[in-house]
Amino acid sequence: MPILLPLAAAFFAQAATAKPAVKPPLSPGEIANAAPAAAWRTIPDDDIVVFTLANGRKVIMQLAPSFAPRHVDRMRTLATSKWWDGTSVYRVQDNYVAQWGDVSEKKKLPAGVADTGPAEYVRTGGVPTVRMTRPDSFAAIAGFDPAGWPVASDGKKSWLTHCYGMVGVARDLAPSIGSGSELYTVIGHAPRALDRNIALVGRIIEGIDALSSLERGTGKLGFYGDAQKPTPIVSARLASALSAGDRPRFEYLMPGSPAFAKYLHARENREPPFFAVPAGGADICNVPVPIRRKT
Amino acid sequence: MPILLPLAAAFFAQAATAKPAVKPPLSPGEIANAAPAAAWRTIPDDDIVVFTLANGRKVIMQLAPSFAPRHVDRMRTLATSKWWDGTSVYRVQDNYVAQWGDVSEKKKLPAGVADTGPAEYVRTGGVPTVRMTRPDSFAAIAGFDPAGWPVASDGKKSWLTHCYGMVGVARDLAPSIGSGSELYTVIGHAPRALDRNIALVGRIIEGIDALSSLERGTGKLGFYGDAQKPTPIVSARLASALSAGDRPRFEYLMPGSPAFAKYLHARENREPPFFAVPAGGADICNVPVPIRRKT
């Protein structure tokens, strides 16, 4: 096991030294794991979609009905009607997005699913209750809502932020808002310029590496070229439609809980012995809301 | 070709519509490509290292001697002595880093290369001359220097920023500063908390997807598990050591040039028809300095 690490890993490093060990501080992840049961909230089964890829990997998405209720309704319809079965991941652009759905664009959408309607890019209210110490380059306010979402705001309106792993609805030019059948997830540095310009509808909560480690597309914008094979999607199901034994359950660390405050503080102020200079702040996308399997 | 895109792609989209096309604005990339020859600067051959992986892919790194002169000297020695030949990429942590070097930690370092000495995490001066419109969550000033590097500063000192593709020197706890033999590159959202805590020594300028699309490590911190195979590195050479025919040459769009100003403005203010709401700012890591092969 190599001990040369760009990350704290004080634990490993100290195991390798002969000097008396100073107990390293808890890492942000350890703080989250140590949080009491009361700080965790269960994610509803109806807000979870399980995509199974042809290589056996599962990619699990949490939906964000509070920000994009109509899109989420349509996506539940797409899952219930098994529409994504037999579609594929057909675009992987490095440091940007992986995108999936019907590459042929010929598959008929289920009744009630269309790419038109009022946009869900911004909502009234929803100003984050837990805030980052410092504002970022994109919004006056950035923080987290009690439902566990990363949110930016101007103080009156709010919107989800394009952080790593967030899922958005691919769309054509307006008036298209996207049907929700073609989705992308962020696999690089947060492309926050997309905020307020496109609907974010959720995030990948497990298995994102099954998308982020895919071969990059050789075509324009990372679309797969003729010689490349899109990754088939075998099935997509709401967790609520799975049998109890197959149903994955998740919980998130609730913003507003004391444990979340501790976690956020640790992310904004990484500590010695590895970190000598604490930043005193962080980007909202450096603070993924802790989510874990519920056992 | 699918037209449902999360990115502008107004060009494709308009090709598919029957309405009269409005000429879309130049994208940031198109602005860079249209820049006059005078706006481009050649990267010295001695600042380029070509890593060749066992799968035939090449990963090309630019060194940053102005920020980490001693590390860069040592890395040139490592390349010249063919030290990296036969090492491997042994760690790939999702949304964080890919790391390479000698996983056994037993390979003897060349004379003059050690993991000790004064740290090169911060330099005096070097305050960026071209600045982002808005500060970020990590530093009062962020921008670019004439040598084409993304830089943060407090107005007196400056340091490179941990953006996607930047290369740093893995290290143990202080007094280790890392030898430069074990390197990592960022393959996710910028982990800026590492700024000023570890030496950045360059960036990947071609072939980063050969690292970012590798299978993620199943061990702690993304180290490869026993059942996984690190990707062998066949060779690493300074471009200056290659024959003229094999020598890749690169140029960057110079910060301070009018074309760079236009490029930065476009990145901070994405335009209609796809983008309805310009952000009016961007994170420094959303503004990769344009670098291209010199023909």
Coordinates of C-alpha atoms in Angstrom, one line a residue:
Chain A
M1 CA 0.0 0.0 0.0
P2 CA 1.6 3.3 -1.1
I3 CA 1.7 6.0 1.5
L4 CA 2.4 8.9 -0.9
L5 CA -0.9 10.6 -1.0
P6 CA -2.3 13.8 -2.2
L7 CA -5.1 13.5 0.2
A8 CA -5.0 13.7 4.0
A9 CA -4.8 10.0 4.7
A10 CA -3.1 10.9 8.0
F11 CA -4.3 7.5 9.2
F12 CA -2.2 5.5 6.7
A13 CA 0.7 7.9 6.9
Q14 CA 0.9 7.7 10.7
A15 CA 0.6 3.9 10.6
A16 CA 3.9 4.0 8.7
T17 CA 5.8 6.3 11.0
A18 CA 7.8 5.2 14.1
K19 CA 6.9 8.4 16.0
P20 CA 4.1 8.3 18.6
A21 CA 0.9 8.9 16.6
V22 CA -1.1 12.1 17.1
K23 CA -4.7 11.1 16.7
P24 CA -5.7 12.7 13.4
P25 CA -9.0 14.7 13.3
L26 CA -12.1 13.0 11.9
S27 CA -12.3 13.5 8.2
P28 CA -15.6 15.0 6.8
G29 CA -16.7 11.5 5.8
E30 CA -16.0 10.1 9.3
I31 CA -18.0 13.0 10.8
A32 CA -21.0 12.1 8.6
N33 CA -20.7 8.4 9.5
A34 CA -20.6 9.2 13.2
A35 CA -23.8 11.3 13.0
P36 CA -26.7 10.1 15.1
A37 CA -29.7 8.3 13.5
A38 CA -31.8 11.5 14.1
A39 CA -29.7 13.4 11.7
W40 CA -30.5 11.1 8.8
R41 CA -33.6 11.2 6.6
T42 CA -34.9 8.4 4.4
I43 CA -35.2 9.1 0.7
P44 CA -38.7 8.0 -0.5
D45 CA -38.7 4.9 -2.7
D46 CA -40.7 6.8 -5.3
D47 CA -37.8 9.2 -5.7
I48 CA -35.3 6.6 -6.7
V49 CA -34.7 5.2 -10.1
V50 CA -32.4 2.2 -10.7
F51 CA -30.7 1.9 -14.1
T52 CA -29.1 -1.4 -14.9
L53 CA -26.5 -1.4 -17.6
A54 CA -25.6 -4.3 -19.9
N55 CA -22.3 -4.8 -18.1
G56 CA -24.3 -5.5 -14.9
R57 CA -23.5 -2.2 -13.2
K58 CA -26.3 -0.3 -11.6
V59 CA -26.6 3.5 -11.6
I60 CA -29.0 4.8 -9.0
M61 CA -30.6 8.2 -9.3
Q62 CA -32.5 10.3 -6.8
L63 CA -35.3 12.5 -8.1
A64 CA -35.8 16.1 -7.0
P65 CA -39.6 16.6 -7.1
S66 CA -39.4 19.9 -5.1
F67 CA -37.5 21.6 -7.9
A68 CA -38.9 19.9 -11.0
P69 CA -42.2 18.4 -10.2
R70 CA -43.5 18.1 -13.8
H71 CA -40.3 16.6 -15.1
V72 CA -40.2 14.1 -12.2
D73 CA -43.8 13.1 -12.9
R74 CA -42.8 12.4 -16.5
M75 CA -39.7 10.5 -15.5
R76 CA -41.8 8.3 -13.2
T77 CA -44.0 7.6 -16.2
L78 CA -41.0 6.8 -18.4
A79 CA -39.7 4.4 -15.7
T80 CA -43.1 2.8 -15.1
S81 CA -43.7 2.2 -18.8
K82 CA -40.2 0.7 -19.1
W83 CA -39.3 3.2 -21.7
W84 CA -35.6 3.4 -21.0
D85 CA -35.2 -0.4 -21.4
G86 CA -33.1 -1.0 -24.4
T87 CA -31.8 2.6 -24.7
S88 CA -28.2 3.5 -24.1
V89 CA -25.5 5.8 -22.8
Y90 CA -24.5 7.4 -26.1
R91 CA -22.5 10.4 -25.1
V92 CA -19.5 10.8 -22.8
Q93 CA -17.7 14.1 -23.0
D94 CA -14.6 14.4 -20.8
N95 CA -14.8 16.9 -17.9
Y96 CA -18.4 17.5 -18.8
V97 CA -21.3 15.0 -19.0
A98 CA -22.4 11.5 -19.7
Q99 CA -25.8 11.4 -21.5
W100 CA -28.3 8.6 -22.0
G101 CA -31.6 7.8 -23.6
D102 CA -32.8 7.0 -27.1
V103 CA -29.9 7.7 -29.5
S104 CA -32.2 7.1 -32.5
E105 CA -34.7 9.8 -31.3
K106 CA -37.4 7.6 -32.9
K107 CA -38.8 5.9 -29.9
K108 CA -42.3 7.0 -29.2
L109 CA -42.8 8.8 -25.8
P110 CA -45.5 7.5 -23.5
A111 CA -48.7 9.4 -23.2
G112 CA -48.3 12.5 -21.1
V113 CA -44.6 12.8 -21.8
A114 CA -43.5 15.7 -24.1
D115 CA -40.7 18.2 -24.3
T116 CA -42.9 21.2 -23.9
G117 CA -44.5 23.1 -21.0
P118 CA -43.3 25.7 -18.5
A119 CA -39.6 25.5 -17.7
E120 CA -38.6 24.3 -14.3
Y121 CA -35.2 26.0 -14.2
V122 CA -35.8 28.3 -11.3
R123 CA -38.4 28.2 -8.4
T124 CA -39.8 30.9 -6.3
G125 CA -38.6 30.7 -2.7
G126 CA -36.5 27.7 -1.6
V127 CA -33.7 30.0 -0.4
P128 CA -31.2 27.7 1.3
T129 CA -31.3 27.5 5.0
V130 CA -27.8 26.2 5.5
R131 CA -25.3 28.5 3.8
M132 CA -21.7 28.3 2.6
T133 CA -19.4 30.6 4.4
R134 CA -18.4 32.5 1.2
P135 CA -20.5 33.2 -1.9
D136 CA -19.3 31.7 -5.1
S137 CA -18.8 33.2 -8.6
F138 CA -22.3 32.3 -9.8
A139 CA -24.8 33.3 -7.1
A140 CA -25.1 35.6 -4.1
I141 CA -26.3 32.7 -1.9
A142 CA -25.3 29.1 -2.0
G143 CA -26.2 26.3 0.4
F144 CA -28.4 23.4 1.2
D145 CA -32.1 22.9 1.7
P146 CA -33.6 20.5 4.3
A147 CA -34.4 18.0 1.6
G148 CA -30.6 17.7 1.1
W149 CA -30.1 19.5 -2.2
P150 CA -27.3 21.9 -3.2
V151 CA -29.1 25.2 -4.0
A152 CA -28.1 28.6 -5.3
S153 CA -30.3 31.7 -4.8
D154 CA -30.6 35.4 -5.3
G155 CA -32.6 35.7 -2.1
K156 CA -36.0 35.4 -3.8
K157 CA -35.7 32.6 -6.2
S158 CA -33.6 29.4 -6.1
W159 CA -32.2 26.7 -8.3
L160 CA -30.2 23.5 -8.1
T161 CA -26.5 23.7 -8.9
H162 CA -24.7 21.7 -11.6
C163 CA -22.4 19.9 -9.2
Y164 CA -20.7 16.6 -10.0
G165 CA -23.3 13.8 -10.3
M166 CA -26.3 16.1 -10.7
V167 CA -28.7 14.9 -13.4
G168 CA -30.3 17.3 -15.9
V169 CA -32.7 17.0 -18.8
A170 CA -31.1 17.4 -22.2
R171 CA -33.1 19.7 -24.4
D172 CA -33.2 21.4 -27.8
L173 CA -33.5 25.1 -28.2
A174 CA -36.5 26.8 -26.5
P175 CA -39.5 26.3 -26.5
S176 CA -38.2 22.7 -25.8
I177 CA -37.7 22.1 -22.2
G178 CA -36.7 18.4 -22.8
S179 CA -39.0 15.5 -22.2
G180 CA -36.9 13.9 -19.5
S181 CA -36.2 10.9 -21.6
E182 CA -32.7 12.1 -22.5
L183 CA -30.7 12.7 -19.3
Y184 CA -27.1 13.7 -18.5
T185 CA -25.0 13.7 -15.4
V186 CA -22.0 15.9 -14.6
I187 CA -18.7 14.0 -14.7
G188 CA -16.3 16.9 -14.4
H189 CA -15.9 20.3 -12.9
A190 CA -19.3 21.8 -12.2
P191 CA -20.6 23.5 -15.4
R192 CA -22.5 26.1 -13.4
A193 CA -23.2 28.2 -16.5
L194 CA -25.9 25.7 -17.2
D195 CA -27.7 26.7 -13.9
R196 CA -31.0 28.4 -14.6
N197 CA -30.7 27.4 -18.3
I198 CA -31.7 23.8 -18.1
A199 CA -33.7 21.6 -15.7
L200 CA -31.9 19.7 -13.0
V201 CA -34.0 16.8 -11.9
G202 CA -31.9 14.8 -9.5
R203 CA -28.5 13.3 -8.8
I204 CA -26.7 10.0 -9.0
I205 CA -26.4 8.6 -5.5
E206 CA -24.7 5.3 -6.3
G207 CA -22.7 3.9 -9.2
I208 CA -21.7 7.2 -11.0
D209 CA -18.3 5.6 -11.8
A210 CA -20.1 3.3 -14.1
L211 CA -20.7 6.4 -16.2
S212 CA -17.7 8.5 -15.4
S213 CA -15.2 5.8 -16.3
L214 CA -16.8 5.0 -19.7
E215 CA -14.7 5.5 -22.8
R216 CA -15.0 9.1 -24.0
G217 CA -17.0 9.7 -27.2
T218 CA -14.8 10.5 -30.2
G219 CA -17.6 12.5 -32.0
K220 CA -18.4 16.2 -31.6
L221 CA -19.4 17.1 -28.1
G222 CA -18.4 13.6 -26.9
F223 CA -21.1 11.7 -28.8
Y224 CA -20.0 8.2 -29.6
G225 CA -18.5 7.9 -33.0
D226 CA -19.4 5.2 -35.6
A227 CA -16.7 2.9 -34.4
Q228 CA -17.8 3.1 -30.7
K229 CA -20.4 1.2 -28.9
P230 CA -22.9 3.0 -26.7
T231 CA -23.4 1.2 -23.4
P232 CA -26.9 -0.5 -23.4
I233 CA -29.3 0.2 -20.6
V234 CA -31.1 -3.1 -19.8
S235 CA -33.7 -1.6 -17.5
A236 CA -34.8 1.4 -15.4
R237 CA -37.2 1.0 -12.5
L238 CA -38.5 3.1 -9.7
A239 CA -37.3 1.6 -6.4
S240 CA -41.0 1.5 -5.4
A241 CA -41.7 -0.9 -8.2
L242 CA -39.0 -3.4 -7.1
S243 CA -39.7 -6.3 -4.7
A244 CA -38.7 -5.6 -1.1
G245 CA -35.6 -7.7 -1.4
D246 CA -34.3 -5.9 -4.5
R247 CA -35.3 -2.4 -3.4
P248 CA -32.3 -0.3 -2.5
R249 CA -33.0 2.2 0.3
F250 CA -31.0 5.3 1.0
E251 CA -30.8 8.1 3.6
Y252 CA -29.1 11.5 3.6
L253 CA -27.5 13.6 6.3
M254 CA -30.0 16.4 6.8
P255 CA -28.8 20.0 6.3
G256 CA -29.9 21.8 9.5
S257 CA -28.8 19.0 11.7
P258 CA -25.8 19.7 14.0
A259 CA -23.9 16.8 12.4
F260 CA -24.4 18.5 9.0
A261 CA -23.0 21.7 10.3
K262 CA -19.9 19.9 11.6
Y263 CA -19.5 18.2 8.3
L264 CA -19.8 21.4 6.3
H265 CA -17.3 23.1 8.7
A266 CA -14.8 20.3 8.2
R267 CA -15.2 20.5 4.4
E268 CA -14.5 24.3 4.5
N269 CA -11.6 23.9 6.9
R270 CA -9.5 20.9 6.2
E271 CA -7.2 20.2 9.2
P272 CA -3.6 19.3 10.1
P273 CA -1.6 17.3 10.1
F274 CA -1.9 17.0 6.3
F275 CA -3.5 20.3 5.6
A276 CA -1.4 23.2 6.9
V277 CA -3.5 26.0 5.4
P278 CA -7.3 25.8 5.9
A279 CA -9.2 27.5 3.1
G280 CA -11.8 28.9 5.4
G281 CA -14.4 28.2 2.7
A282 CA -15.3 25.9 -0.1
D283 CA -17.3 25.7 -3.3
I284 CA -20.7 24.2 -2.8
C285 CA -19.7 21.5 -5.2
N286 CA -16.9 20.5 -2.8
V287 CA -19.6 19.6 -0.3
P288 CA -21.5 16.6 -1.5
V289 CA -24.4 15.9 0.8
P290 CA -23.6 12.6 2.5
I291 CA -25.9 9.8 1.3
R292 CA -25.6 6.2 2.2
R293 CA -27.4 2.9 2.0
K294 CA -30.0 2.5 4.7
T295 CA -29.5 -0.8 6.5
Chain B
M1 CA -27.1 12.3 -34.6
P2 CA -29.2 13.2 -31.6
I3 CA -30.2 16.8 -31.3
L4 CA -31.1 16.8 -27.6
L5 CA -28.2 18.5 -26.0
P6 CA -27.4 19.9 -22.6
L7 CA -24.8 22.1 -24.2
A8 CA -25.3 25.0 -26.6
A9 CA -24.9 23.1 -29.9
A10 CA -27.1 25.7 -31.5
F11 CA -25.4 24.8 -34.7
F12 CA -26.7 21.2 -34.7
A13 CA -30.0 22.2 -33.3
Q14 CA -30.6 24.8 -36.0
A15 CA -29.6 22.4 -38.7
A16 CA -32.6 20.3 -37.6
T17 CA -35.2 23.1 -37.5
A18 CA -37.2 24.3 -40.4
K19 CA -37.2 27.9 -39.3
P20 CA -34.8 30.4 -40.7
A21 CA -31.5 30.0 -38.8
V22 CA -30.2 32.8 -36.7
K23 CA -26.4 32.6 -36.8
P24 CA -25.4 31.5 -33.4
P25 CA -22.6 33.4 -31.6
L26 CA -19.1 31.9 -31.6
S27 CA -18.5 29.5 -28.8
P28 CA -15.6 30.1 -26.4
G29 CA -13.7 27.4 -28.3
E30 CA -14.4 28.9 -31.7
I31 CA -13.2 32.3 -30.4
A32 CA -9.9 30.8 -29.3
N33 CA -9.5 29.0 -32.6
A34 CA -10.1 32.2 -34.5
A35 CA -7.4 34.1 -32.5
P36 CA -4.5 35.5 -34.6
A37 CA -1.1 33.9 -34.5
A38 CA 0.2 36.7 -32.4
A39 CA -2.0 35.7 -29.5
W40 CA -0.4 32.2 -29.2
R41 CA 2.8 31.4 -27.4
T42 CA 4.8 28.2 -27.9
I43 CA 5.4 25.9 -24.9
P44 CA 9.1 25.1 -24.6
D45 CA 10.0 21.5 -25.5
D46 CA 11.7 21.1 -22.2
D47 CA 8.5 21.9 -20.3
I48 CA 6.7 18.9 -21.9
V49 CA 6.7 15.3 -20.7
V50 CA 5.2 12.5 -22.8
F51 CA 3.9 9.5 -20.9
T52 CA 3.2 6.4 -23.0
L53 CA 0.8 3.9 -21.5
A54 CA 0.8 0.2 -22.2
N55 CA -2.5 0.5 -24.1
G56 CA -0.7 2.8 -26.5
R57 CA -2.4 6.0 -25.3
K58 CA -0.2 9.0 -24.7
V59 CA -0.7 11.4 -21.8
I60 CA 1.2 14.7 -22.3
M61 CA 2.0 17.0 -19.4
Q62 CA 3.2 20.6 -19.4
L63 CA 5.5 21.6 -16.5
A64 CA 5.2 24.8 -14.5
P65 CA 8.8 25.9 -13.7
S66 CA 7.7 29.4 -12.7
F67 CA 5.8 27.9 -9.7
A68 CA 7.8 24.9 -8.7
P69 CA 11.3 25.2 -10.1
R70 CA 12.9 22.6 -7.9
H71 CA 10.2 20.0 -8.4
V72 CA 10.4 20.6 -12.2
D73 CA 14.2 20.1 -12.1
R74 CA 13.7 16.9 -10.3
M75 CA 11.0 15.7 -12.7
R76 CA 13.2 16.5 -15.7
T77 CA 15.8 14.3 -14.0
L78 CA 13.3 11.5 -13.5
A79 CA 12.3 11.7 -17.2
T80 CA 15.9 11.9 -18.4
S81 CA 16.9 8.9 -16.3
K82 CA 13.8 7.0 -17.6
W83 CA 12.7 6.4 -14.0
W84 CA 9.0 6.3 -14.8
D85 CA 9.5 3.5 -17.4
G86 CA 7.8 0.4 -16.0
T87 CA 5.9 2.3 -13.3
S88 CA 2.1 2.5 -13.4
V89 CA -1.2 4.3 -12.8
Y90 CA -2.2 2.7 -9.5
R91 CA -4.9 4.9 -8.1
V92 CA -8.1 6.3 -9.7
Q93 CA -10.5 7.9 -7.2
D94 CA -13.8 9.0 -8.7
N95 CA -14.4 12.8 -8.8
Y96 CA -10.9 13.3 -7.4
V97 CA -7.5 12.1 -8.8
A98 CA -5.7 9.6 -10.9
Q99 CA -2.2 8.9 -9.5
W100 CA 0.9 7.3 -11.0
G101 CA 4.5 6.3 -10.2
D102 CA 6.0 3.4 -8.3
V103 CA 3.3 1.5 -6.5
S104 CA 6.0 -0.6 -4.7
E105 CA 7.7 2.5 -3.3
K106 CA 10.9 0.5 -3.6
K107 CA 12.4 1.9 -6.7
K108 CA 15.5 3.9 -6.0
L109 CA 15.3 7.6 -6.9
P110 CA 18.0 9.1 -9.1
A111 CA 20.7 11.2 -7.5
G112 CA 19.5 14.6 -6.6
V113 CA 15.8 13.6 -6.4
A114 CA 14.4 13.4 -2.8
D115 CA 11.2 14.2 -1.1
T116 CA 12.7 16.9 1.1
G117 CA 13.5 20.6 0.8
P118 CA 11.6 23.9 0.9
A119 CA 8.0 23.6 -0.1
E120 CA 6.8 25.1 -3.4
Y121 CA 3.2 25.5 -2.5
V122 CA 3.1 29.3 -2.7
R123 CA 5.3 31.9 -4.4
T124 CA 5.9 35.6 -3.6
G125 CA 4.4 37.9 -6.3
G126 CA 3.0 36.4 -9.4
V127 CA -0.4 38.1 -8.8
P128 CA -2.5 37.3 -11.8
T129 CA -2.7 40.0 -14.5
V130 CA -6.0 38.9 -16.1
R131 CA -8.7 38.4 -13.5
M132 CA -12.0 36.7 -13.2
T133 CA -14.9 39.1 -12.9
R134 CA -15.9 37.7 -9.5
P135 CA -13.8 36.3 -6.7
D136 CA -14.3 32.7 -5.7
S137 CA -14.8 30.9 -2.4
F138 CA -11.1 30.2 -2.0
A139 CA -9.2 33.4 -2.7
A140 CA -9.6 37.1 -3.0
I141 CA -8.1 37.1 -6.5
A142 CA -8.2 34.5 -9.2
G143 CA -7.0 34.8 -12.8
F144 CA -4.3 34.0 -15.2
D145 CA -0.6 34.8 -15.6
P146 CA 1.1 35.6 -18.9
A147 CA 2.6 32.1 -19.0
G148 CA -0.9 30.7 -19.2
W149 CA -1.5 29.3 -15.7
P150 CA -4.6 29.6 -13.5
V151 CA -3.6 31.4 -10.4
A152 CA -5.1 32.4 -7.1
S153 CA -3.6 35.1 -4.9
D154 CA -4.1 37.2 -1.8
G155 CA -2.5 40.2 -3.5
K156 CA 1.0 39.5 -2.3
K157 CA 1.5 35.8 -2.8
S158 CA 0.2 33.5 -5.5
W159 CA -0.4 29.8 -6.1
L160 CA -1.7 27.5 -8.9
T161 CA -5.3 26.3 -8.5
H162 CA -6.3 22.6 -8.4
C163 CA -8.4 22.7 -11.6
Y164 CA -9.3 19.7 -13.7
G165 CA -6.2 18.3 -15.3
M166 CA -3.7 20.1 -13.1
V167 CA -0.8 17.8 -11.9
G168 CA 0.4 17.8 -8.3
V169 CA 3.1 16.0 -6.3
A170 CA 1.8 13.3 -4.0
R171 CA 3.4 13.6 -0.6
D172 CA 3.5 12.1 2.9
L173 CA 3.1 14.3 6.0
A174 CA 5.5 17.2 6.4
P175 CA 8.5 17.5 6.3
S176 CA 7.9 15.5 3.1
I177 CA 7.2 17.7 0.1
G178 CA 7.0 14.7 -2.3
S179 CA 9.8 13.7 -4.6
G180 CA 7.9 14.4 -7.8
S181 CA 8.1 10.7 -8.7
E182 CA 4.5 10.1 -7.5
L183 CA 2.1 12.4 -9.4
Y184 CA -1.6 12.9 -9.5
T185 CA -4.0 14.8 -11.8
V186 CA -7.4 16.1 -11.0
I187 CA -10.2 14.1 -12.7
G188 CA -13.3 15.7 -11.0
H189 CA -14.5 18.9 -9.4
A190 CA -11.6 21.1 -8.4
P191 CA -10.4 20.1 -4.9
R192 CA -9.2 23.6 -4.1
A193 CA -8.7 22.8 -0.4
L194 CA -5.4 21.3 -1.6
D195 CA -4.3 24.7 -2.9
R196 CA -1.3 25.9 -0.8
N197 CA -1.0 22.5 0.8
I198 CA 0.7 20.6 -1.9
A199 CA 2.8 21.4 -4.9
L200 CA 1.2 21.8 -8.3
V201 CA 3.8 21.3 -11.0
G202 CA 1.9 21.3 -14.2
R203 CA -1.1 20.1 -16.1
I204 CA -2.2 17.5 -18.6
I205 CA -2.5 19.1 -22.0
E206 CA -3.4 16.1 -24.1
G207 CA -4.8 12.7 -23.4
I208 CA -6.3 13.2 -19.9
D209 CA -9.2 11.0 -20.9
A210 CA -6.7 8.1 -20.9
L211 CA -6.5 8.6 -17.2
S212 CA -10.0 9.9 -16.4
S213 CA -11.8 7.0 -18.1
L214 CA -9.8 4.3 -16.2
E215 CA -11.6 1.9 -14.0
R216 CA -11.9 3.4 -10.5
G217 CA -9.9 1.8 -7.7
T218 CA -11.8 -0.4 -5.3
G219 CA -9.4 0.1 -2.5
K220 CA -9.4 2.9 0.1
L221 CA -9.0 6.3 -1.5
G222 CA -9.3 4.8 -4.9
F223 CA -6.1 2.7 -4.8
Y224 CA -6.3 -0.3 -7.0
G225 CA -7.4 -3.4 -5.1
D226 CA -5.7 -6.8 -5.4
A227 CA -8.0 -8.0 -8.1
Q228 CA -7.4 -4.9 -10.3
K229 CA -4.6 -4.2 -12.7
P230 CA -2.7 -0.9 -12.6
T231 CA -2.1 0.6 -16.1
P232 CA 1.6 0.2 -16.9
I233 CA 3.6 3.2 -18.0
V234 CA 5.9 2.2 -20.8
S235 CA 7.9 5.3 -21.0
A236 CA 8.1 9.0 -20.0
R237 CA 10.3 11.4 -22.0
L238 CA 10.8 15.1 -22.2
A239 CA 9.7 16.3 -25.6
S240 CA 13.1 17.9 -26.0
A241 CA 14.6 14.3 -25.8
L242 CA 12.5 13.1 -28.7
S243 CA 13.5 13.2 -32.4
A244 CA 12.0 16.1 -34.3
G245 CA 9.5 13.8 -36.0
D246 CA 8.2 12.4 -32.7
R247 CA 8.2 15.6 -30.8
P248 CA 4.8 17.1 -30.1
R249 CA 4.7 20.8 -30.0
F250 CA 2.0 22.9 -28.3
E251 CA 1.0 26.5 -28.0
Y252 CA -1.4 28.3 -25.6
L253 CA -3.6 31.4 -26.0
M254 CA -1.8 34.1 -24.0
P255 CA -3.7 35.7 -21.2
G256 CA -3.3 39.4 -21.8
S257 CA -4.1 39.1 -25.5
P258 CA -7.3 40.6 -26.8
A259 CA -8.4 37.2 -28.0
F260 CA -8.0 35.7 -24.5
A261 CA -10.1 38.6 -23.1
K262 CA -12.8 37.7 -25.6
Y263 CA -12.5 34.0 -24.7
L264 CA -12.8 34.7 -21.0
H265 CA -15.8 37.0 -21.5
A266 CA -17.6 34.3 -23.5
R267 CA -16.9 31.7 -20.8
E268 CA -18.3 34.1 -18.2
N269 CA -21.3 35.0 -20.2
R270 CA -22.7 32.1 -22.3
E271 CA -25.1 33.5 -24.9
P272 CA -28.4 32.8 -26.5
P273 CA -30.0 31.0 -28.2
F274 CA -29.2 28.1 -25.9
F275 CA -28.3 30.1 -22.8
A276 CA -31.1 32.4 -21.8
V277 CA -29.5 33.5 -18.5
P278 CA -25.8 34.5 -18.6
A279 CA -24.0 33.9 -15.3
G280 CA -22.0 37.1 -15.5
G281 CA -19.1 35.2 -14.0
A282 CA -17.5 31.8 -13.8
D283 CA -15.2 29.8 -11.7
I284 CA -11.6 29.9 -12.7
C285 CA -11.8 26.2 -13.3
N286 CA -14.5 26.7 -15.9
V287 CA -12.0 28.6 -18.0
P288 CA -9.3 26.2 -19.2
V289 CA -6.5 28.1 -21.0
P290 CA -6.8 27.1 -24.7
I291 CA -3.9 24.9 -25.7
R292 CA -3.5 23.2 -29.0
R293 CA -1.0 21.4 -31.2
K294 CA 1.3 23.7 -33.0
T295 CA 1.3 22.9 -36.7

